Short mmCIF file of C-alpha atoms and ligand atoms in Angstrom, two decimals:
data_model
loop_
_atom_site.label_atom_id
_atom_site.label_comp_id
_atom_site.label_asym_id
_atom_site.label_seq_id
_atom_site.Cartn_x
_atom_site.Cartn_y
_atom_site.Cartn_z
CA UNK A 22 -5.84 12.21 19.68
CA UNK A 23 -3.33 14.51 17.99
CA UNK A 24 -4.62 15.79 14.69
CA UNK A 25 -2.50 16.18 11.58
CA UNK A 26 -3.49 19.83 11.09
CA UNK A 27 -5.29 22.34 13.26
CA UNK A 28 -5.99 25.75 11.70
CA UNK A 29 -5.36 28.57 14.16
CA UNK A 30 -6.15 32.26 14.60
CA UNK A 31 -3.12 34.51 15.04
CA UNK A 32 -4.54 37.98 15.60
CA UNK A 33 -7.23 40.24 14.25
CA UNK A 34 -9.08 37.77 11.97
CA UNK A 35 -12.51 38.15 13.61
CA UNK A 36 -12.17 41.92 14.13
CA UNK A 37 -11.29 42.45 10.47
CA UNK A 38 -14.11 40.17 9.37
CA UNK A 39 -16.55 42.23 11.46
CA UNK A 40 -15.15 45.43 9.96
CA UNK A 41 -15.57 44.10 6.41
CA UNK A 42 -19.21 43.30 7.19
CA UNK A 43 -19.82 46.67 8.86
CA UNK A 44 -18.18 48.66 6.08
CA UNK A 45 -20.28 46.87 3.50
CA UNK A 46 -17.81 45.91 0.78
CA UNK A 47 -17.99 42.10 0.84
CA UNK A 48 -17.47 41.21 -2.84
CA UNK A 49 -14.05 41.10 -4.52
CA UNK A 50 -11.64 44.03 -5.10
CA UNK A 51 -12.45 45.62 -1.73
CA UNK A 52 -10.21 47.41 0.78
CA UNK A 53 -8.97 44.23 2.50
CA UNK A 54 -8.09 42.63 -0.84
CA UNK A 55 -6.08 45.74 -1.62
CA UNK A 56 -4.30 45.49 1.74
CA UNK A 57 -3.49 41.80 1.33
CA UNK A 58 -2.25 42.43 -2.19
CA UNK A 59 0.00 45.29 -1.11
CA UNK A 60 1.45 43.28 1.82
CA UNK A 61 2.31 40.50 -0.63
CA UNK A 62 3.71 42.82 -3.33
CA UNK A 63 5.98 44.51 -0.78
CA UNK A 64 7.14 41.28 0.87
CA UNK A 65 7.88 39.56 -2.44
CA UNK A 66 9.01 42.60 -4.48
CA UNK A 67 6.45 41.56 -7.10
CA UNK A 68 4.81 44.01 -9.55
CA UNK A 69 1.30 42.75 -8.75
CA UNK A 70 -0.49 40.07 -6.73
CA UNK A 71 -4.17 39.41 -7.48
CA UNK A 72 -6.29 37.52 -4.94
CA UNK A 73 -8.31 34.60 -6.30
CA UNK A 74 -10.80 32.12 -4.87
CA UNK A 75 -8.14 29.37 -4.79
CA UNK A 76 -4.70 28.33 -5.99
CA UNK A 77 -6.47 26.05 -8.48
CA UNK A 78 -8.24 29.12 -9.93
CA UNK A 79 -4.96 31.04 -10.10
CA UNK A 80 -3.47 28.13 -12.06
CA UNK A 81 -6.51 28.08 -14.40
CA UNK A 82 -6.07 31.81 -14.88
CA UNK A 83 -2.42 31.18 -15.76
CA UNK A 84 -3.44 28.64 -18.41
CA UNK A 85 -5.93 31.16 -19.86
CA UNK A 86 -3.38 33.99 -19.83
CA UNK A 87 -0.94 31.82 -21.79
CA UNK A 88 -3.74 31.06 -24.34
CA UNK A 89 -2.89 27.37 -24.16
CA UNK A 90 -4.74 24.93 -26.39
CA UNK A 91 -4.72 21.37 -27.74
CA UNK A 92 -1.48 21.87 -29.69
CA UNK A 93 0.40 22.89 -26.56
CA UNK A 94 2.13 20.75 -23.95
CA UNK A 95 2.81 21.67 -20.33
CA UNK A 96 5.41 19.79 -18.28
CA UNK A 97 4.41 19.27 -14.63
CA UNK A 98 5.82 17.10 -11.86
CA UNK A 99 4.04 13.81 -11.24
CA UNK A 100 4.55 14.26 -7.49
CA UNK A 101 2.10 17.10 -6.80
CA UNK A 102 -1.52 17.89 -6.04
CA UNK A 103 -3.95 17.34 -8.94
CA UNK A 104 -4.54 21.08 -9.50
CA UNK A 105 -0.99 21.62 -10.82
CA UNK A 106 -1.92 19.49 -13.85
CA UNK A 107 -5.71 19.80 -13.83
CA UNK A 108 -5.75 23.56 -14.46
CA UNK A 109 -3.78 23.16 -17.70
CA UNK A 110 -5.68 20.05 -18.82
CA UNK A 111 -8.96 21.94 -18.35
CA UNK A 112 -7.74 24.61 -20.76
CA UNK A 113 -7.21 21.83 -23.34
CA UNK A 114 -3.41 21.59 -23.14
CA UNK A 115 -1.68 18.22 -23.10
CA UNK A 116 0.21 17.30 -19.95
CA UNK A 117 3.65 15.68 -19.81
CA UNK A 118 4.71 14.38 -16.41
CA UNK A 119 8.28 14.77 -15.20
CA UNK A 120 9.89 12.93 -12.32
CA UNK A 121 11.22 14.64 -9.18
CA UNK A 122 14.78 14.59 -7.90
CA UNK A 123 15.38 12.89 -4.54
CA UNK A 124 16.93 15.81 -2.61
CA UNK A 125 14.21 18.49 -2.67
CA UNK A 126 11.39 16.30 -4.05
CA UNK A 127 10.93 19.06 -6.66
CA UNK A 128 10.87 18.56 -10.44
CA UNK A 129 14.04 16.99 -11.91
CA UNK A 130 15.71 19.41 -14.39
CA UNK A 131 17.45 16.56 -16.23
CA UNK A 132 14.15 14.80 -16.85
CA UNK A 133 12.56 18.10 -17.94
CA UNK A 134 15.38 18.58 -20.49
CA UNK A 135 14.65 15.11 -21.91
CA UNK A 136 10.92 15.82 -22.17
CA UNK A 137 11.17 19.14 -24.04
CA UNK A 138 10.12 19.29 -27.68
CA UNK A 139 8.66 22.06 -29.87
CA UNK A 140 5.12 21.58 -28.48
CA UNK A 141 6.15 22.49 -24.91
CA UNK A 142 4.92 25.96 -23.88
CA UNK A 143 5.42 25.91 -20.12
CA UNK A 144 7.12 24.10 -17.24
CA UNK A 145 5.36 24.19 -13.87
CA UNK A 146 7.45 23.71 -10.73
CA UNK A 147 6.33 23.05 -7.16
CA UNK A 148 8.44 23.97 -4.13
CA UNK A 149 7.53 20.88 -2.14
CA UNK A 150 7.10 21.37 1.61
CA UNK A 151 8.11 25.03 1.15
CA UNK A 152 11.67 24.12 0.10
CA UNK A 153 12.93 25.61 -3.18
CA UNK A 154 13.14 23.11 -6.02
CA UNK A 155 16.36 23.03 -8.08
CA UNK A 156 15.72 26.45 -9.62
CA UNK A 157 19.33 26.81 -10.82
CA UNK A 158 18.94 23.55 -12.75
CA UNK A 159 15.54 24.51 -14.20
CA UNK A 160 16.73 27.98 -15.19
CA UNK A 161 19.75 26.46 -16.95
CA UNK A 162 17.49 24.13 -18.97
CA UNK A 163 15.04 26.92 -19.82
CA UNK A 164 17.83 29.33 -20.79
CA UNK A 165 18.19 27.18 -23.91
CA UNK A 166 14.44 27.45 -24.60
CA UNK A 167 13.47 31.10 -24.09
CA UNK A 168 10.04 30.44 -25.65
CA UNK A 169 9.06 28.15 -22.75
CA UNK A 170 7.45 29.87 -19.74
CA UNK A 171 8.39 29.02 -16.16
CA UNK A 172 5.36 28.84 -13.85
CA UNK A 173 5.58 28.30 -10.07
CA UNK A 174 2.84 26.53 -8.17
CA UNK A 175 3.98 28.07 -4.89
CA UNK A 176 1.15 26.72 -2.72
CA UNK A 177 3.69 25.64 -0.08
CA UNK A 178 6.50 28.17 -0.33
CA UNK A 179 5.22 31.67 0.47
CA UNK A 180 8.08 33.71 2.08
CA UNK A 181 10.78 31.08 1.39
CA UNK A 182 13.76 32.13 -0.74
CA UNK A 183 16.26 30.91 -3.29
CA UNK A 184 19.50 32.93 -3.42
CA UNK A 185 17.79 35.67 -1.34
CA UNK A 186 14.95 36.04 -3.86
CA UNK A 187 11.39 35.13 -2.85
CA UNK A 188 9.87 31.94 -4.24
CA UNK A 189 7.01 32.92 -6.52
CA UNK A 190 9.02 35.63 -8.27
CA UNK A 191 11.03 33.38 -10.61
CA UNK A 192 8.25 32.38 -13.03
CA UNK A 193 6.27 34.62 -15.36
CA UNK A 194 3.34 33.68 -13.13
CA UNK A 195 3.21 32.02 -9.72
CA UNK A 196 0.28 30.91 -7.60
CA UNK A 197 -0.44 30.81 -3.86
CA UNK A 198 -2.98 28.91 -1.76
CA UNK A 199 -4.72 30.09 1.39
CA UNK A 200 -6.68 26.85 1.85
CA UNK A 201 -7.09 25.88 5.51
CA UNK A 202 -4.32 23.28 5.19
CA UNK A 203 -1.68 25.83 4.14
CA UNK A 204 0.60 28.14 6.16
CA UNK A 205 -1.54 31.28 5.80
CA UNK A 206 -5.23 30.65 5.55
CA UNK A 207 -8.66 32.14 4.94
CA UNK A 208 -10.74 28.97 4.48
CA UNK A 209 -10.48 28.84 0.70
CA UNK A 210 -8.38 31.36 -1.20
CA UNK A 211 -5.42 31.90 -3.45
CA UNK A 212 -3.46 34.45 -5.42
CA UNK A 213 -1.80 34.99 -8.76
CA UNK A 214 1.64 36.59 -8.60
CA UNK A 215 2.20 38.56 -11.79
CA UNK A 216 5.90 39.07 -12.37
CA UNK A 217 5.73 40.78 -15.77
CA UNK A 218 4.13 44.26 -15.77
CA UNK A 219 2.86 43.61 -19.30
CA UNK A 220 0.50 40.89 -17.97
CA UNK A 221 -1.20 42.96 -15.25
CA UNK A 222 -4.02 44.56 -17.19
CA UNK A 223 -5.15 41.39 -19.01
CA UNK A 224 -4.88 39.32 -15.82
CA UNK A 225 -7.37 41.64 -14.10
CA UNK A 226 -9.72 41.49 -17.08
CA UNK A 227 -9.76 37.67 -16.96
CA UNK A 228 -10.27 37.68 -13.17
CA UNK A 229 -13.24 40.04 -13.47
CA UNK A 230 -15.53 38.19 -15.91
CA UNK A 231 -13.70 39.39 -19.00
CA UNK A 232 -14.39 43.06 -18.29
CA UNK A 233 -12.09 46.07 -17.96
CA UNK A 234 -13.76 47.02 -14.68
CA UNK A 235 -10.35 47.61 -13.09
CA UNK A 236 -9.57 50.36 -15.64
CA UNK A 237 -12.96 51.87 -14.78
CA UNK A 238 -12.25 51.75 -11.02
CA UNK A 239 -8.85 53.35 -11.66
CA UNK A 240 -10.65 56.15 -13.55
CA UNK A 241 -8.95 55.31 -16.86
CA UNK A 242 -12.22 54.69 -18.76
CA UNK A 243 -15.72 56.08 -18.13
CA UNK A 244 -17.55 52.76 -18.43
CA UNK A 245 -16.54 49.12 -18.48
CA UNK A 246 -17.50 46.41 -20.94
CA UNK A 247 -16.82 42.86 -22.10
CA UNK A 248 -13.29 42.67 -23.50
CA UNK A 249 -11.92 39.13 -23.29
CA UNK A 250 -12.42 35.61 -21.98
CA UNK A 251 -12.36 35.13 -18.20
CA UNK A 252 -14.33 33.99 -15.21
CA UNK A 253 -15.27 35.09 -11.70
CA UNK A 254 -11.95 34.51 -9.96
CA UNK A 255 -11.92 37.32 -7.37
CA UNK A 256 -11.73 36.58 -3.63
CA UNK A 257 -14.54 37.91 -1.41
CA UNK A 258 -13.37 40.78 0.80
CA UNK A 259 -14.76 38.85 3.81
CA UNK A 260 -12.11 36.20 3.24
CA UNK A 261 -9.50 38.82 2.35
CA UNK A 262 -10.14 40.42 5.78
CA UNK A 263 -9.35 37.12 7.49
CA UNK A 264 -6.30 36.74 5.26
CA UNK A 265 -4.91 40.21 6.09
CA UNK A 266 -4.79 39.24 9.78
CA UNK A 267 -2.90 36.07 8.87
CA UNK A 268 -0.43 37.93 6.66
CA UNK A 269 0.15 40.57 9.35
CA UNK A 270 0.91 37.66 11.69
CA UNK A 271 3.34 36.10 9.21
CA UNK A 272 6.51 36.55 11.31
CA UNK A 273 4.78 34.87 14.26
CA UNK A 274 3.40 32.02 12.11
CA UNK A 275 6.74 31.43 10.41
CA UNK A 276 8.71 31.38 13.65
CA UNK A 277 6.26 28.97 15.30
CA UNK A 278 6.49 26.65 12.29
CA UNK A 279 10.28 26.91 12.17
CA UNK A 280 10.33 25.80 15.82
CA UNK A 281 8.18 22.77 15.05
CA UNK A 282 10.62 21.82 12.26
CA UNK A 283 13.56 22.40 14.56
CA UNK A 284 12.14 20.19 17.33
CA UNK A 285 11.39 17.33 14.91
CA UNK A 286 14.86 17.61 13.38
CA UNK A 287 16.62 17.68 16.73
CA UNK A 288 14.76 14.56 17.92
CA UNK A 289 14.94 12.54 14.70
CA UNK A 290 18.36 13.34 13.23
CA UNK A 291 20.25 11.32 15.89
CA UNK A 292 18.14 8.17 15.26
CA UNK A 293 17.69 8.51 11.50
CA UNK A 294 20.61 6.33 10.52
CA UNK A 295 19.74 3.51 12.90
CA UNK A 296 16.10 3.55 11.75
CA UNK A 297 16.90 4.03 8.04
CA UNK A 298 15.03 7.34 7.85
CA UNK A 299 15.59 10.16 5.39
CA UNK A 300 14.77 13.65 6.69
CA UNK A 301 14.01 16.81 4.65
CA UNK A 302 16.89 18.65 3.03
CA UNK A 303 17.05 22.44 2.51
CA UNK A 304 19.48 23.45 -0.27
CA UNK A 305 22.44 25.60 0.74
CA UNK A 306 21.24 28.62 -1.25
CA UNK A 307 17.68 28.51 0.03
CA UNK A 308 15.39 28.96 3.03
CA UNK A 309 12.22 27.01 3.81
CA UNK A 310 8.66 28.26 4.38
CA UNK A 311 8.16 25.35 6.82
CA UNK A 312 5.01 23.99 5.25
CA UNK A 313 5.34 20.45 6.64
CA UNK A 314 7.63 17.86 8.15
CA UNK A 315 8.00 14.58 6.27
CA UNK A 316 10.11 11.49 6.80
CA UNK A 317 10.99 8.82 4.23
CA UNK A 318 10.91 5.32 5.72
CA UNK A 319 13.05 2.51 4.30
CA UNK A 320 10.20 0.74 2.48
CA UNK A 321 6.57 1.24 1.53
CA UNK A 322 5.51 -1.57 3.93
CA UNK A 323 7.40 0.12 6.78
CA UNK A 324 5.62 3.40 6.01
CA UNK A 325 2.17 1.79 5.92
CA UNK A 326 2.84 -0.14 9.14
CA UNK A 327 4.08 3.04 10.85
CA UNK A 328 0.96 4.96 9.77
CA UNK A 329 -1.26 2.20 11.18
CA UNK A 330 0.70 1.91 14.42
CA UNK A 331 0.55 5.67 14.99
CA UNK A 332 -3.17 5.79 14.25
CA UNK A 333 -3.75 3.02 16.81
CA UNK A 334 -2.05 5.27 19.40
CA UNK A 335 -4.12 8.33 18.48
CA UNK A 336 -1.56 10.22 16.37
CA UNK A 337 -2.74 11.29 12.94
CA UNK A 338 0.25 10.99 10.59
CA UNK A 339 -0.44 10.79 6.88
CA UNK A 340 0.96 9.86 3.45
CA UNK A 341 0.99 12.40 0.62
CA UNK A 342 0.59 12.60 -3.17
CA UNK A 343 -0.41 9.55 -5.18
CA UNK A 344 1.65 9.82 -8.42
CA UNK A 345 -0.28 11.67 -11.13
CA UNK A 346 1.48 10.09 -14.13
CA UNK A 347 -0.10 6.68 -13.46
CA UNK A 348 -3.49 7.99 -12.25
CA UNK A 349 -6.59 7.49 -14.38
CA UNK A 350 -6.92 11.15 -15.37
CA UNK A 351 -3.15 11.61 -15.61
CA UNK A 352 -3.05 8.95 -18.31
CA UNK A 353 -6.05 10.48 -20.08
CA UNK A 354 -4.66 14.03 -20.18
CA UNK A 355 -0.99 13.26 -20.86
CA UNK A 356 0.31 13.06 -24.40
CA UNK A 357 2.84 10.31 -23.70
CA UNK A 358 3.78 8.05 -20.82
CA UNK A 359 7.12 8.49 -19.06
CA UNK A 360 8.35 6.48 -16.12
CA UNK A 361 8.81 8.49 -12.91
CA UNK A 362 10.66 6.06 -10.63
CA UNK A 363 11.65 8.58 -7.94
CA UNK A 364 8.03 9.74 -7.67
CA UNK A 365 6.82 6.13 -7.30
CA UNK A 366 9.47 5.40 -4.69
CA UNK A 367 8.99 8.57 -2.62
CA UNK A 368 5.21 8.40 -2.76
CA UNK A 369 5.33 4.92 -1.23
CA UNK A 370 7.74 5.76 1.58
CA UNK A 371 6.76 9.29 2.64
CA UNK A 372 5.04 9.95 5.96
CA UNK A 373 4.01 13.42 7.21
CA UNK A 374 3.95 14.11 10.94
CA UNK A 375 1.36 16.35 12.66
CA UNK A 376 2.36 19.94 11.94
CA UNK A 377 0.65 23.21 12.80
CA UNK A 378 1.39 26.61 14.35
CA UNK A 379 0.15 25.80 17.84
CA UNK A 380 1.41 22.23 18.21
CA UNK A 381 2.49 22.18 21.86
CA UNK A 382 5.87 20.90 23.00
CA UNK A 383 4.17 18.18 25.06
CA UNK A 384 2.06 16.99 22.12
CA UNK A 385 5.03 17.10 19.79
CA UNK A 386 7.15 15.08 22.23
CA UNK A 387 4.37 12.50 22.30
CA UNK A 388 4.24 12.40 18.47
CA UNK A 389 8.00 11.90 18.35
CA UNK A 390 7.90 9.06 20.86
CA UNK A 391 5.04 7.32 19.05
CA UNK A 392 6.74 7.76 15.67
CA UNK A 393 10.11 6.43 16.87
CA UNK A 394 8.38 3.38 18.43
CA UNK A 395 6.52 2.76 15.17
CA UNK A 396 9.61 3.19 12.98
CA UNK A 397 11.70 0.99 15.31
CA UNK A 398 9.07 -1.76 15.21
CA UNK A 399 9.31 -1.91 11.40
CA UNK A 400 13.09 -1.44 11.14
C1 PLP B 506 -3.06 22.96 -1.95
C2 PLP B 506 -2.39 22.90 -3.27
C3 PLP B 506 -3.04 23.33 -4.44
C4 PLP B 506 -4.48 23.74 -4.47
O1 PLP B 506 -4.75 24.83 -3.68
P1 PLP B 506 -6.28 25.36 -3.56
O2 PLP B 506 -6.13 26.71 -2.99
O3 PLP B 506 -6.97 24.40 -2.65
O4 PLP B 506 -6.86 25.36 -4.92
C5 PLP B 506 -2.32 23.34 -5.61
N1 PLP B 506 -1.05 22.93 -5.66
C6 PLP B 506 -0.40 22.48 -4.56
C7 PLP B 506 1.02 22.04 -4.68
C8 PLP B 506 -1.07 22.43 -3.34
O5 PLP B 506 -0.44 21.95 -2.25
#
């Protein structure tokens, strides 16, 4: 049986974990959190990166930092994980779902432009599969609405670029996930990328139960107290220790994943036309973080048959997002219904192949053979 995902160690995870335990700082804001944060700030050229317990939490923090409420609307893609919308709905904002465009499977700037009205406070983009969404298109739309904030849910795209600039540095805020299914992992974890210096102090207050404890730790005040709203969003230093080892191993992880992409592409590109398959597309001005490898089959029935045929031969392929705009909660939290035909179409036809750092060549060759047999049987 070849699993869809298999989390792997790349270096000093267990040594760092032992050191965090031995040194005794296991709550948030410890030395490993500081190290992870500084690795990320340097790599991204971002003013600050704050570690959180999850990407969902970092998105909730974003909604709190923007002081969103019931009179505000946030535009999010329908083709994404629930958290992208949930975090803003939880803060009381209304959600408006936009369709994706078929090339990058990221949010469609033309649809966003149609959905904008005076209640819209933010647009959230996702860089699906680690490939930059149409940022040029989104920036052009938002240039006409400077009051609307761009937010990046960058759960897939850490270390990918658009026009040589890191994904996660285009929005006022961006979020990362270190969940075990992502490229860099620590079990459960996330981060908030803060791209405007003016947001740093308040972000840390909201992360740390509404207190100015950070100012106290920096020696700027002689005691700390309750200052604002907030929650307990800080990542344990035990998990940050694990994460530091993963981030130090980033070049290794990224090159292994790039190879997996390369091998799938080399095997499937020559047969894609005959089998009616659409393979992932990386825009000319971008690079990918290699989060996954997906294939679009010709029809939804062909996709479902292929999934079943592969499962019967012990290969765990999988579908992906169920459209949010027509989900039960999506309808409840959205302020108006808009058709998202590309989302519906892609969601029905998309199949993800097994993909992880240590997928062996032999196993991958087997996956490819099983997939081609399955796709040929339905073609
Ligand atoms: C995984 C994921 C999330 C949630 O990440 P957590 O760290 O599990 O909260 C949010 N958005 C997208 C696009 C994701 O893929």
